[in-house]
Coordinates of C-alpha atoms in Angstrom, one line a residue:
Chain X
M25 CA -43.1 -33.2 24.6
T26 CA -40.2 -30.9 23.9
I27 CA -37.4 -31.7 21.4
A28 CA -34.0 -30.0 21.6
E29 CA -33.6 -27.4 18.8
G30 CA -30.6 -29.2 17.2
D31 CA -32.4 -32.5 16.9
L32 CA -35.1 -31.1 14.7
A33 CA -33.0 -31.2 11.6
V34 CA -32.4 -34.9 11.9
T35 CA -35.8 -36.0 13.2
E36 CA -38.1 -34.1 10.9
I37 CA -38.0 -33.4 7.2
A38 CA -39.3 -29.9 7.4
F39 CA -37.2 -27.6 9.7
V40 CA -37.9 -24.1 10.9
R41 CA -35.5 -22.4 13.3
R42 CA -37.4 -21.1 16.3
A43 CA -34.5 -19.7 18.4
Q44 CA -31.3 -17.9 17.4
I45 CA -28.1 -19.4 18.6
P46 CA -26.3 -16.7 20.6
P47 CA -22.5 -16.1 20.0
Q48 CA -20.3 -18.0 22.5
P49 CA -16.7 -17.3 23.5
P50 CA -14.0 -19.4 21.7
P51 CA -12.3 -22.3 23.4
V52 CA -9.5 -21.3 25.9
A53 CA -6.8 -22.9 23.8
M54 CA -7.4 -20.3 21.1
T55 CA -6.8 -17.1 23.2
G56 CA -4.3 -15.7 25.6
A57 CA -0.6 -16.3 25.8
L58 CA -1.0 -20.0 25.5
G59 CA -3.1 -19.7 22.4
W60 CA -0.6 -17.3 20.9
L61 CA 2.2 -19.7 21.6
R62 CA 0.4 -22.6 20.1
A63 CA -0.8 -20.7 17.0
N64 CA 2.5 -18.9 16.2
L65 CA 5.4 -21.0 17.6
L66 CA 4.2 -24.6 18.0
S67 CA 1.6 -25.1 15.4
T68 CA 3.3 -27.9 13.4
P69 CA 6.3 -30.2 13.9
F70 CA 8.2 -28.1 11.4
N71 CA 7.4 -24.9 13.4
I72 CA 8.4 -26.5 16.6
V73 CA 11.8 -27.4 15.1
L74 CA 12.2 -23.8 13.7
T75 CA 11.3 -22.4 17.1
I76 CA 13.9 -24.5 18.9
I77 CA 16.6 -23.6 16.3
I78 CA 15.9 -19.9 16.5
A79 CA 15.8 -20.0 20.3
L80 CA 19.2 -21.7 20.3
L81 CA 20.6 -19.1 17.9
L82 CA 19.4 -16.3 20.1
I83 CA 20.8 -17.9 23.2
W84 CA 24.1 -18.3 21.5
A85 CA 24.4 -14.8 19.9
I86 CA 22.8 -12.4 22.4
P87 CA 25.1 -13.0 25.4
E88 CA 28.2 -12.8 23.1
L89 CA 27.0 -9.6 21.6
L90 CA 26.2 -8.0 25.0
K91 CA 29.6 -9.2 26.3
F92 CA 31.5 -7.6 23.5
L93 CA 29.5 -4.3 23.3
L94 CA 28.9 -3.6 26.9
I95 CA 30.3 -6.0 29.6
D96 CA 33.9 -6.3 28.3
A97 CA 33.8 -2.9 26.6
V98 CA 36.4 -0.2 27.3
W99 CA 34.7 3.1 28.1
S100 CA 37.5 5.5 28.5
G101 CA 41.2 5.9 27.5
A102 CA 43.5 8.1 25.6
D103 CA 45.0 5.7 23.0
R104 CA 45.3 2.1 21.9
D105 CA 46.8 1.0 25.2
A106 CA 43.4 1.3 26.9
C107 CA 42.0 -1.3 24.5
R108 CA 44.8 -3.9 24.5
E109 CA 44.5 -7.1 26.3
I110 CA 48.3 -7.4 26.9
V111 CA 48.3 -4.0 28.7
Q112 CA 45.0 -4.3 30.5
H113 CA 45.3 -8.0 31.5
R114 CA 41.5 -8.6 31.0
P115 CA 39.3 -9.6 28.1
I116 CA 38.6 -6.6 25.9
G117 CA 35.4 -5.9 24.1
A118 CA 34.4 -2.8 22.1
C119 CA 36.9 0.1 22.2
W120 CA 34.5 3.0 22.7
P121 CA 37.1 5.7 23.4
F122 CA 38.3 5.2 19.8
V123 CA 34.7 6.0 18.6
Y124 CA 34.4 9.1 20.8
E125 CA 37.6 10.5 19.6
R126 CA 36.9 9.9 16.0
A127 CA 33.1 10.7 16.2
A128 CA 33.5 14.1 14.7
Y129 CA 35.5 12.6 11.8
F130 CA 32.8 10.0 11.2
V131 CA 30.1 12.7 11.0
Y132 CA 31.9 15.5 9.1
G133 CA 34.9 13.9 7.4
S134 CA 37.5 16.5 6.8
Y135 CA 35.1 19.4 6.7
P136 CA 37.0 22.3 8.3
I137 CA 36.4 22.4 12.0
P138 CA 35.5 26.1 12.3
L139 CA 32.9 25.7 9.6
R140 CA 31.2 22.5 10.9
W141 CA 28.3 24.5 12.2
R142 CA 27.2 24.8 8.6
V143 CA 26.9 21.0 8.5
N144 CA 24.9 21.0 11.7
V145 CA 22.5 23.6 10.3
F146 CA 22.1 21.4 7.3
F147 CA 21.3 18.4 9.4
A148 CA 18.7 20.5 11.3
M149 CA 17.2 21.8 8.1
L150 CA 17.0 18.3 6.7
A151 CA 15.4 16.9 9.8
I152 CA 12.7 19.6 9.8
G153 CA 12.0 19.0 6.1
V154 CA 11.8 15.2 6.6
A155 CA 9.6 15.5 9.6
W156 CA 7.3 18.0 7.9
L157 CA 6.9 15.8 4.9
L158 CA 6.6 12.4 6.6
W159 CA 4.3 13.5 9.4
L160 CA 1.1 13.1 7.6
N161 CA -1.0 15.4 9.9
A162 CA 1.6 18.2 9.9
P163 CA 0.2 21.7 9.3
R164 CA 0.7 23.2 5.8
R165 CA 2.2 20.2 4.1
D166 CA 2.1 22.1 0.8
L167 CA 4.6 24.6 2.2
G168 CA 6.5 21.7 3.6
A169 CA 6.8 20.3 0.1
I170 CA 8.0 23.6 -1.3
Y171 CA 10.5 23.8 1.6
F172 CA 11.7 20.3 1.0
F173 CA 12.0 20.3 -2.8
V174 CA 13.0 23.9 -3.4
V175 CA 14.3 25.7 -0.3
L176 CA 16.2 22.8 1.2
P177 CA 18.3 21.8 -1.9
I178 CA 19.3 25.4 -2.7
G179 CA 19.8 26.2 1.0
S180 CA 21.9 23.1 1.5
F181 CA 24.0 23.8 -1.5
I182 CA 24.7 27.4 -0.4
L183 CA 25.4 26.2 3.2
L184 CA 27.5 23.2 2.5
H185 CA 29.4 24.2 -0.6
G186 CA 29.6 27.9 0.4
F187 CA 28.8 31.2 -1.2
P188 CA 31.6 33.7 -0.9
A189 CA 29.3 36.6 -1.8
I190 CA 27.4 36.3 1.5
G191 CA 30.5 35.5 3.5
L192 CA 30.4 31.7 3.4
P193 CA 33.8 30.5 2.1
V194 CA 33.7 27.6 -0.3
V195 CA 34.4 24.2 1.1
D196 CA 35.6 21.9 -1.7
T197 CA 33.7 18.6 -1.8
V198 CA 36.9 16.6 -1.4
L199 CA 36.8 17.7 2.2
W200 CA 33.3 16.5 2.8
G201 CA 32.9 13.2 4.5
G202 CA 31.3 10.8 6.9
V203 CA 27.6 10.9 7.7
L204 CA 27.3 14.1 5.8
V205 CA 28.3 12.6 2.5
T206 CA 26.2 9.4 3.1
I207 CA 23.1 11.5 3.9
V208 CA 23.7 13.9 1.0
L209 CA 24.1 11.1 -1.5
A210 CA 21.1 9.1 -0.1
S211 CA 18.8 12.1 0.0
V212 CA 19.6 13.1 -3.5
G213 CA 19.1 9.6 -4.7
I214 CA 15.8 9.2 -2.8
V215 CA 14.4 12.5 -3.9
V216 CA 15.4 12.2 -7.5
S217 CA 14.8 8.5 -8.2
L218 CA 11.1 8.5 -7.5
P219 CA 9.9 11.2 -9.9
V220 CA 12.4 10.1 -12.5
G221 CA 11.4 6.5 -12.0
I222 CA 7.8 7.4 -12.4
V223 CA 8.4 9.2 -15.6
L224 CA 10.5 6.3 -17.0
A225 CA 7.8 3.8 -16.0
L226 CA 5.1 5.8 -17.7
G227 CA 7.4 6.2 -20.7
R228 CA 7.9 2.5 -20.9
R229 CA 4.2 2.0 -21.1
S230 CA 3.6 4.9 -23.5
P231 CA 1.9 4.2 -26.8
K232 CA 4.5 6.4 -28.5
P233 CA 7.3 4.1 -29.8
A234 CA 10.1 6.7 -29.5
V235 CA 9.3 7.5 -25.9
R236 CA 9.0 3.8 -25.1
L237 CA 12.3 2.9 -26.8
F238 CA 14.2 5.6 -24.9
S239 CA 12.8 4.4 -21.6
V240 CA 13.5 0.8 -22.3
I241 CA 17.1 1.5 -23.4
F242 CA 17.8 3.7 -20.4
I243 CA 16.3 1.3 -17.9
E244 CA 17.8 -1.8 -19.3
F245 CA 21.2 -0.2 -19.9
V246 CA 21.5 1.2 -16.4
R247 CA 20.1 -1.9 -14.7
G248 CA 22.4 -4.1 -16.8
V249 CA 25.5 -2.5 -15.3
P250 CA 26.8 -2.7 -11.7
L251 CA 26.7 0.5 -9.7
I252 CA 30.4 0.3 -9.3
T253 CA 30.8 0.4 -13.1
V254 CA 28.5 3.5 -13.2
L255 CA 30.6 5.2 -10.6
F256 CA 33.9 4.3 -12.3
M257 CA 32.5 5.6 -15.6
A258 CA 31.6 8.8 -13.9
S259 CA 34.9 9.3 -12.1
V260 CA 37.5 7.8 -14.4
M261 CA 36.1 7.8 -17.9
L262 CA 34.3 11.1 -17.9
P263 CA 37.5 13.2 -17.4
L264 CA 38.9 11.6 -20.5
F265 CA 36.2 13.2 -22.6
V266 CA 35.6 16.5 -20.9
P267 CA 38.2 19.3 -20.7
Q268 CA 39.5 19.7 -17.1
Q269 CA 38.0 23.1 -16.4
Y270 CA 34.5 21.8 -17.4
E271 CA 34.8 18.6 -15.4
P272 CA 32.0 18.4 -12.9
D273 CA 32.7 17.9 -9.3
K274 CA 33.5 14.3 -8.3
L275 CA 30.8 14.2 -5.6
L276 CA 28.3 15.6 -8.0
R277 CA 29.2 12.9 -10.5
A278 CA 28.7 10.2 -7.9
M279 CA 25.4 11.8 -7.0
I280 CA 24.2 11.7 -10.6
G281 CA 25.4 8.2 -11.0
I282 CA 23.6 6.9 -7.9
A283 CA 20.4 8.9 -8.7
L284 CA 20.2 7.6 -12.3
F285 CA 21.0 4.1 -11.1
A286 CA 18.2 4.2 -8.5
S287 CA 15.8 5.7 -11.0
A288 CA 16.1 2.8 -13.3
Y289 CA 15.3 0.4 -10.5
M290 CA 12.5 2.6 -9.3
A291 CA 11.1 2.7 -12.8
E292 CA 10.6 -1.1 -12.8
V293 CA 9.1 -1.0 -9.3
V294 CA 6.6 1.6 -10.4
R295 CA 5.9 -0.2 -13.6
A296 CA 4.9 -3.3 -11.6
G297 CA 2.5 -1.2 -9.7
L298 CA 1.0 0.3 -12.8
Q299 CA 0.5 -3.1 -14.3
A300 CA -1.5 -4.2 -11.2
I301 CA -4.1 -1.5 -11.8
P302 CA -7.1 -3.0 -13.6
R303 CA -8.1 -1.6 -17.0
G304 CA -11.4 -0.6 -15.5
Q305 CA -9.7 2.2 -13.5
Y306 CA -8.4 3.7 -16.7
E307 CA -11.8 3.4 -18.4
G308 CA -13.6 4.8 -15.4
A309 CA -11.2 7.8 -15.4
M310 CA -11.5 8.3 -19.1
A311 CA -15.3 8.0 -19.1
V312 CA -15.7 10.9 -16.6
G313 CA -13.6 13.0 -18.9
L314 CA -10.2 13.1 -17.2
R315 CA -7.3 13.7 -19.5
Y316 CA -4.2 11.5 -19.5
P317 CA -2.1 13.5 -17.0
Q318 CA -5.1 14.0 -14.7
M319 CA -6.0 10.3 -14.9
M320 CA -2.4 9.3 -14.0
R321 CA -2.0 11.8 -11.2
L322 CA -5.4 11.4 -9.6
I323 CA -6.4 7.8 -10.2
I324 CA -3.7 5.5 -11.5
L325 CA -0.5 6.6 -9.7
P326 CA -2.0 7.0 -6.2
Q327 CA -3.2 3.4 -6.4
A328 CA -0.1 2.1 -8.1
L329 CA 2.3 3.8 -5.7
K330 CA 0.3 2.6 -2.7
I331 CA 0.7 -1.1 -3.7
T332 CA 4.4 -0.5 -4.5
I333 CA 5.3 1.2 -1.2
P334 CA 7.1 -2.0 0.1
N335 CA 9.1 -2.2 -3.1
I336 CA 9.8 1.5 -3.2
V337 CA 11.2 1.4 0.3
N338 CA 13.1 -1.7 -0.5
T339 CA 14.8 0.2 -3.3
Y340 CA 15.4 3.1 -1.0
I341 CA 17.0 0.9 1.6
G342 CA 19.2 -0.7 -1.1
L343 CA 20.1 2.8 -2.3
F344 CA 21.0 4.0 1.1
K345 CA 23.5 1.1 1.6
D346 CA 24.8 1.3 -1.9
T347 CA 26.0 4.8 -1.2
S348 CA 28.9 3.1 0.6
L349 CA 30.3 2.0 -2.8
V350 CA 31.5 5.5 -3.4
L351 CA 34.5 4.5 -1.3
I352 CA 35.8 2.9 -4.5
I353 CA 36.2 6.2 -6.2
G354 CA 37.8 7.9 -3.2
I355 CA 34.8 9.7 -1.7
F356 CA 34.8 9.7 2.1
D357 CA 31.4 8.5 3.0
F358 CA 30.5 7.3 6.5
L359 CA 31.9 3.7 5.9
H360 CA 35.0 5.1 4.3
T361 CA 35.8 7.3 7.3
I362 CA 35.5 4.3 9.5
E363 CA 37.8 2.4 7.1
V364 CA 40.4 5.2 7.4
A365 CA 40.0 5.6 11.2
R366 CA 40.3 1.9 12.0
I367 CA 43.8 1.6 10.5
D368 CA 45.1 4.7 12.3
P369 CA 48.1 3.4 14.3
K370 CA 47.1 5.5 17.3
W371 CA 44.2 3.1 17.9
A372 CA 45.5 0.0 16.3
T373 CA 44.2 -2.9 18.4
P374 CA 42.6 -6.3 17.6
V375 CA 39.2 -4.8 18.5
T376 CA 39.3 -1.5 16.7
S377 CA 38.0 -2.8 13.4
T378 CA 35.2 -4.7 15.0
T379 CA 34.2 -1.7 17.0
G380 CA 34.2 0.5 14.0
Y381 CA 32.1 -2.0 12.0
A382 CA 29.7 -2.4 14.9
V383 CA 29.1 1.4 14.8
A384 CA 28.6 1.2 11.0
A385 CA 26.2 -1.6 11.5
V386 CA 24.1 0.2 14.0
F387 CA 24.1 3.4 11.9
Y388 CA 22.9 1.7 8.8
L389 CA 20.4 -0.4 10.8
I390 CA 18.8 2.6 12.4
F391 CA 18.3 4.3 9.1
C392 CA 17.1 1.3 7.2
Y393 CA 14.9 0.0 10.0
G394 CA 13.5 3.6 10.3
M395 CA 12.5 3.6 6.7
S396 CA 11.0 0.2 6.9
R397 CA 8.9 1.1 10.0
Y398 CA 7.7 4.3 8.4
A399 CA 6.6 2.4 5.3
R400 CA 4.7 -0.1 7.4
A401 CA 2.8 2.7 9.2
M402 CA 2.1 4.3 5.8
E403 CA 0.7 1.1 4.4
A404 CA -1.5 0.6 7.4
R405 CA -2.8 4.1 7.0
L406 CA -3.5 3.8 3.3
A407 CA -5.2 0.4 3.9
A408 CA -8.3 2.4 5.0
S409 CA -9.7 2.2 1.5
D410 CA -9.0 -1.6 1.2
K411 CA -11.7 -2.5 3.7
R412 CA -13.9 -4.7 1.7
Chain O
M11 CA -32.9 23.2 -3.3
T12 CA -36.6 22.3 -3.3
D13 CA -37.8 18.7 -3.0
D14 CA -39.2 18.8 -6.5
A15 CA -35.8 19.7 -7.9
A16 CA -34.1 17.1 -5.8
N17 CA -36.3 14.4 -7.2
Q18 CA -35.8 15.2 -10.8
I19 CA -32.8 14.8 -13.0
K20 CA -33.1 17.2 -15.9
P21 CA -30.9 15.7 -18.7
S22 CA -28.9 18.5 -20.3
K23 CA -30.3 19.5 -23.6
L24 CA -28.7 18.0 -26.7
E25 CA -27.4 20.3 -29.4
T26 CA -28.9 18.3 -32.2
P27 CA -32.0 16.1 -32.4
V28 CA -29.9 13.1 -33.1
A29 CA -28.0 12.0 -30.0
V30 CA -25.9 9.3 -31.5
E31 CA -25.4 8.3 -35.1
M32 CA -23.3 5.3 -36.2
V33 CA -22.9 4.9 -40.0
G34 CA -21.2 2.0 -41.6
M35 CA -19.0 1.5 -38.5
N36 CA -16.5 -1.3 -38.5
K37 CA -14.0 -2.4 -35.9
W38 CA -11.3 -5.1 -35.8
Y39 CA -9.3 -6.5 -33.0
G40 CA -6.2 -7.6 -35.0
D41 CA -7.7 -9.8 -37.7
F42 CA -10.9 -10.4 -35.8
H43 CA -13.8 -8.4 -37.2
V44 CA -15.8 -7.5 -34.1
L45 CA -18.2 -4.9 -35.4
R46 CA -19.5 -5.2 -38.9
D47 CA -21.2 -2.4 -40.7
I48 CA -23.1 -0.9 -37.7
N49 CA -25.8 1.6 -38.6
L50 CA -27.7 3.0 -35.7
R51 CA -29.4 6.3 -35.1
V52 CA -30.5 7.2 -31.6
M53 CA -32.7 10.3 -31.3
G54 CA -32.6 12.5 -28.2
G55 CA -34.7 11.0 -25.3
E56 CA -34.7 7.5 -26.8
R57 CA -33.9 4.5 -24.6
I58 CA -32.1 1.8 -26.6
V59 CA -31.7 -1.6 -25.0
I60 CA -29.0 -3.7 -26.7
C61 CA -29.0 -7.4 -26.1
G62 CA -27.4 -10.5 -27.7
P63 CA -25.2 -13.5 -26.8
S64 CA -21.8 -12.8 -25.2
G65 CA -19.1 -11.9 -27.7
S66 CA -21.6 -10.4 -30.1
G67 CA -20.0 -6.9 -29.8
K68 CA -22.7 -5.2 -27.7
S69 CA -20.3 -3.7 -25.2
T70 CA -17.7 -2.9 -27.9
M71 CA -20.4 -1.0 -29.8
I72 CA -21.4 1.3 -27.0
R73 CA -17.8 1.8 -25.9
C74 CA -17.2 3.2 -29.4
I75 CA -19.6 6.0 -28.5
N76 CA -17.3 7.5 -25.9
R77 CA -14.1 6.3 -27.6
L78 CA -13.1 3.8 -25.0
E79 CA -12.8 1.7 -28.2
E80 CA -11.6 3.1 -31.5
H81 CA -13.5 2.2 -34.7
Q82 CA -11.5 1.7 -37.9
S83 CA -14.0 2.7 -40.5
G84 CA -17.4 4.4 -40.8
R85 CA -18.6 7.4 -38.8
V86 CA -19.6 7.9 -35.2
V87 CA -21.3 11.2 -34.5
V88 CA -22.3 12.1 -30.9
D89 CA -24.6 15.1 -30.6
G90 CA -23.1 16.6 -33.7
V91 CA -19.5 15.9 -32.8
E92 CA -17.8 13.3 -35.0
L93 CA -15.3 11.1 -33.2
T94 CA -11.9 11.0 -34.8
N95 CA -8.3 10.9 -33.5
D96 CA -8.8 14.6 -32.5
L97 CA -8.3 14.5 -28.7
K98 CA -10.3 17.7 -28.3
K99 CA -13.3 16.1 -29.8
I100 CA -12.9 13.0 -27.7
D101 CA -12.7 15.1 -24.5
E102 CA -15.8 17.1 -25.7
V103 CA -17.8 13.9 -26.1
R104 CA -16.6 12.3 -22.9
R105 CA -17.7 15.4 -21.0
E106 CA -21.2 15.0 -22.3
V107 CA -21.6 11.2 -22.2
G108 CA -21.9 9.4 -18.9
M109 CA -21.0 5.7 -18.6
V110 CA -21.8 3.0 -16.1
F111 CA -19.8 -0.2 -16.2
Q112 CA -20.4 -3.8 -15.3
H113 CA -17.8 -3.8 -12.6
F114 CA -18.6 -0.2 -11.4
N115 CA -15.0 1.0 -11.9
L116 CA -15.3 3.3 -8.9
F117 CA -12.0 4.7 -7.6
P118 CA -11.2 2.6 -4.5
H119 CA -8.8 5.1 -3.0
L120 CA -11.4 7.9 -3.0
T121 CA -14.5 8.2 -0.9
V122 CA -17.9 8.0 -2.5
L123 CA -18.2 11.8 -2.4
E124 CA -14.7 12.2 -3.9
N125 CA -15.6 9.7 -6.6
C126 CA -18.5 12.0 -7.6
T127 CA -16.8 15.3 -7.3
L128 CA -13.5 14.4 -9.0
A129 CA -14.6 15.2 -12.5
L130 CA -16.6 18.2 -11.4
I131 CA -13.5 19.7 -9.9
W132 CA -10.9 18.6 -12.5
V133 CA -12.9 18.6 -15.7
R134 CA -15.7 21.1 -15.0
K135 CA -13.3 23.2 -12.9
L136 CA -16.0 23.9 -10.2
P137 CA -15.0 25.0 -6.7
K138 CA -15.0 22.1 -4.2
K139 CA -17.9 23.4 -2.3
R140 CA -20.2 23.6 -5.3
A141 CA -19.0 20.2 -6.5
D142 CA -19.9 18.7 -3.1
E143 CA -23.4 20.2 -3.3
I144 CA -23.9 18.7 -6.7
A145 CA -22.5 15.3 -5.7
L146 CA -24.7 15.2 -2.6
H147 CA -27.7 16.1 -4.7
Y148 CA -27.2 13.1 -7.0
L149 CA -26.2 10.8 -4.1
K150 CA -29.6 11.7 -2.5
R151 CA -31.1 11.0 -5.9
V152 CA -29.8 7.5 -6.0
K153 CA -30.8 7.2 -2.3
I154 CA -27.4 6.8 -0.6
P155 CA -26.3 10.3 0.7
E156 CA -25.5 8.7 4.1
Q157 CA -22.6 6.7 2.5
A158 CA -20.8 9.8 1.1
D159 CA -17.8 9.5 3.4
K160 CA -17.3 5.8 3.0
Y161 CA -15.0 4.1 0.6
P162 CA -16.5 2.1 -2.3
G163 CA -15.1 -1.1 -0.9
Q164 CA -17.3 -0.7 2.1
L165 CA -20.5 -0.7 0.1
S166 CA -22.6 -3.5 -1.3
G167 CA -22.5 -4.1 -5.0
G168 CA -25.9 -2.5 -5.6
Q169 CA -24.8 0.6 -3.6
Q170 CA -21.5 0.8 -5.5
Q171 CA -23.4 0.7 -8.8
R172 CA -25.7 3.4 -7.7
V173 CA -22.7 5.5 -6.7
A174 CA -21.3 4.9 -10.2
I175 CA -24.6 6.1 -11.7
A176 CA -24.5 9.2 -9.4
R177 CA -20.8 9.8 -10.5
A178 CA -21.9 9.8 -14.1
L179 CA -24.9 12.0 -13.5
C180 CA -22.9 14.6 -11.7
M181 CA -21.5 15.7 -15.0
S182 CA -25.0 16.4 -16.2
P183 CA -24.5 14.2 -19.2
K184 CA -26.7 14.4 -22.3
I185 CA -26.4 10.7 -23.0
M186 CA -25.9 7.8 -20.6
L187 CA -24.3 4.5 -21.6
F188 CA -24.8 1.4 -19.4
D189 CA -22.6 -1.6 -20.0
E190 CA -24.3 -4.6 -18.3
P191 CA -24.9 -2.6 -15.2
T192 CA -26.6 -5.4 -13.3
S193 CA -24.6 -8.5 -14.5
A194 CA -22.1 -8.4 -11.7
L195 CA -24.6 -7.9 -8.9
D196 CA -26.1 -10.3 -6.4
P197 CA -29.7 -11.1 -7.4
E198 CA -31.0 -9.1 -4.3
M199 CA -29.3 -5.9 -5.6
V200 CA -30.5 -5.9 -9.1
K201 CA -33.8 -4.2 -8.4
E202 CA -32.4 -1.2 -6.6
V203 CA -30.2 -0.4 -9.6
L204 CA -32.9 -1.1 -12.2
D205 CA -35.3 1.2 -10.3
T206 CA -32.7 4.0 -10.5
M207 CA -32.4 3.5 -14.2
V208 CA -36.2 3.4 -14.7
Q209 CA -36.4 6.7 -12.9
L210 CA -33.7 8.1 -15.1
A211 CA -35.6 7.0 -18.2
E212 CA -38.8 8.6 -16.9
D213 CA -36.9 11.9 -16.5
G214 CA -36.2 11.8 -20.3
M215 CA -32.5 10.8 -20.4
T216 CA -31.1 9.5 -23.7
M217 CA -29.9 6.0 -22.7
L218 CA -28.1 3.1 -24.4
V219 CA -28.2 0.1 -22.2
V220 CA -26.5 -3.2 -22.8
T221 CA -28.4 -5.7 -20.6
H222 CA -30.1 -9.0 -20.3
E223 CA -32.9 -7.7 -18.1
M224 CA -35.7 -8.2 -20.5
G225 CA -38.2 -6.9 -18.0
F226 CA -36.4 -3.6 -18.0
A227 CA -36.4 -3.6 -21.8
R228 CA -40.1 -4.2 -21.9
Q229 CA -40.8 -1.5 -19.4
V230 CA -38.6 1.4 -20.6
A231 CA -37.0 0.7 -24.0
S232 CA -38.1 2.7 -26.9
R233 CA -36.3 0.2 -29.1
V234 CA -34.6 -3.1 -28.6
V235 CA -31.5 -3.9 -30.6
F236 CA -30.4 -7.5 -31.0
M237 CA -26.8 -8.2 -32.0
D238 CA -25.0 -11.3 -33.0
E239 CA -21.5 -11.9 -34.4
G240 CA -20.8 -8.2 -34.5
Q241 CA -23.8 -7.2 -36.5
I242 CA -27.2 -5.7 -35.7
V243 CA -29.5 -8.5 -36.5
E244 CA -32.8 -7.0 -35.5
A245 CA -34.2 -3.8 -34.0
N246 CA -37.7 -3.0 -33.1
V247 CA -40.0 -1.5 -30.5
P248 CA -40.2 -3.8 -27.5
E249 CA -43.8 -5.0 -28.0
E250 CA -43.0 -6.2 -31.6
F251 CA -39.5 -7.4 -30.7
F252 CA -40.7 -9.8 -28.0
A253 CA -44.0 -10.8 -29.6
H254 CA -42.9 -11.2 -33.2
P255 CA -39.2 -11.6 -33.6
Q256 CA -38.4 -11.9 -37.3
H257 CA -34.9 -13.3 -37.5
E258 CA -34.2 -16.9 -36.7
R259 CA -31.3 -15.9 -34.5
T260 CA -33.5 -13.6 -32.5
K261 CA -36.1 -16.2 -32.0
L262 CA -33.5 -18.7 -30.8
F263 CA -32.0 -16.1 -28.4
L264 CA -35.3 -15.2 -27.0
S265 CA -36.4 -18.8 -26.6
Q266 CA -33.3 -19.4 -24.5
I267 CA -33.5 -16.4 -22.2
L268 CA -37.3 -16.2 -21.8
R269 CA -38.3 -19.5 -20.3

């Protein structure tokens, strides 16, 4: 007489498995498009309600957006009449000729037209540097780092500011504007804030009280003040104390203000990462004979920075958008150039402002989303050592 | 490298006959007196097993030997070098003393091979190629050369602990400290780690081992040290220690762990 394998357990006290159960495919409801829908969109009543609400929002927003940006948009014209409902006798969406005409201003600000090639070369140099550094399989990344951190800053300064000795006339920074200023401010902030933030974070955890006190005071002071105040301090208060001929350039002051501000935030982000590293890692590193700087550089920081990548990028994204605050102290960053252009009487129409802001939104979105995507990819790559 | 050489770990020779000497050592955590008047002399080639209830200061004591913990009074001399606040002395001692931890403390972001070569490259300043050779030699020695390119997180606990032993051995230490090396392992993994340690003991390494593996103590220890409440209560050769414990506390402890 034969007994089914599964019955043995209930029918007999002693049980020995005689046949392995082979793996079987999961039920249909768990896989495929239907399974995905069920698991992700319709898993609970609350999720069903959310799904419906979001679907309704999208149905409401997307056609309106497409209508404004594309269907009703005006694609050519010489002045405001092209974009006025009263003149055109049709619903008017985005006023794109306004954007074409002012595009150069949005990118270069008032940078002298014959010298704008210098800005283009700067953009190209920066693009090469960023690609070299961010593409992790790029050849000679050590040279890339030297290029990015030494050649690029010096080269950009000579190029953008000018260097009369080699025939590049000086362009005063008051003429700089648009994307150029936004990119310069953000790059300086991004490049400066991480190393300074790391040093401050290490300082805050230092056993030496003086170092710790300095770091704490700096971080708490800068974090406790709005960026606008820092910028005001730099542009309005500083000239009261410093004789005019020694007064640093206004753009430079904004740069320093933003970089220090971002550094203080970065310091706290990095500190959170440092605190997440178990003590055993420090002990392991010390026990094999590494000294403090080696231990930090080779063992602690790589792990701490890896877990803080999302927060570092979060700070970078915040910093990138915060650069638009320099508008307050009269620096013509990208958003400020749009502000100026949209009130130009030549293009004064009910849709000009909306069009300008739409361009700004797309610009900031592309950069911030780009940073976010890159960070995700980086996290996935570094997760290799997390396989447990 | 010949097979003979590959199967042997020659401990580096000590400068002095006394490997570790602790004289009247005391340590406090705040107000708490963790180590009380510790006196212990370990000769070169000796294998000391330290046991005792949890919180008795065993780990703290051996961690004072490579200055992972600082003592507040008394003297700790490691192979002729007295440990003080002098960072140079601390570095010197740490270069010569290997340590294996309860939780392995491998570097999760580095491969097994990189874990082993790190100190060779940055502390011993060897070229990478030479460091790789040495590391592979010791990985072979602990019987996991095929895992060299994996990350620690991909290995079993026993394998990780053997990597940790190889990492310590790469520096050709004169003295090895083991801080409960098998306590965090699944029962199935304990033997492979103990076998490696027995082999090491047979090769003549000076070892201080905090462990509850009494079988290991019987087999390899030259002396067993029993600690309780921060003090050394009893120390003896294993035969005497297990057969005729003298102190009441030792008797109680042994009766509880040897059933």
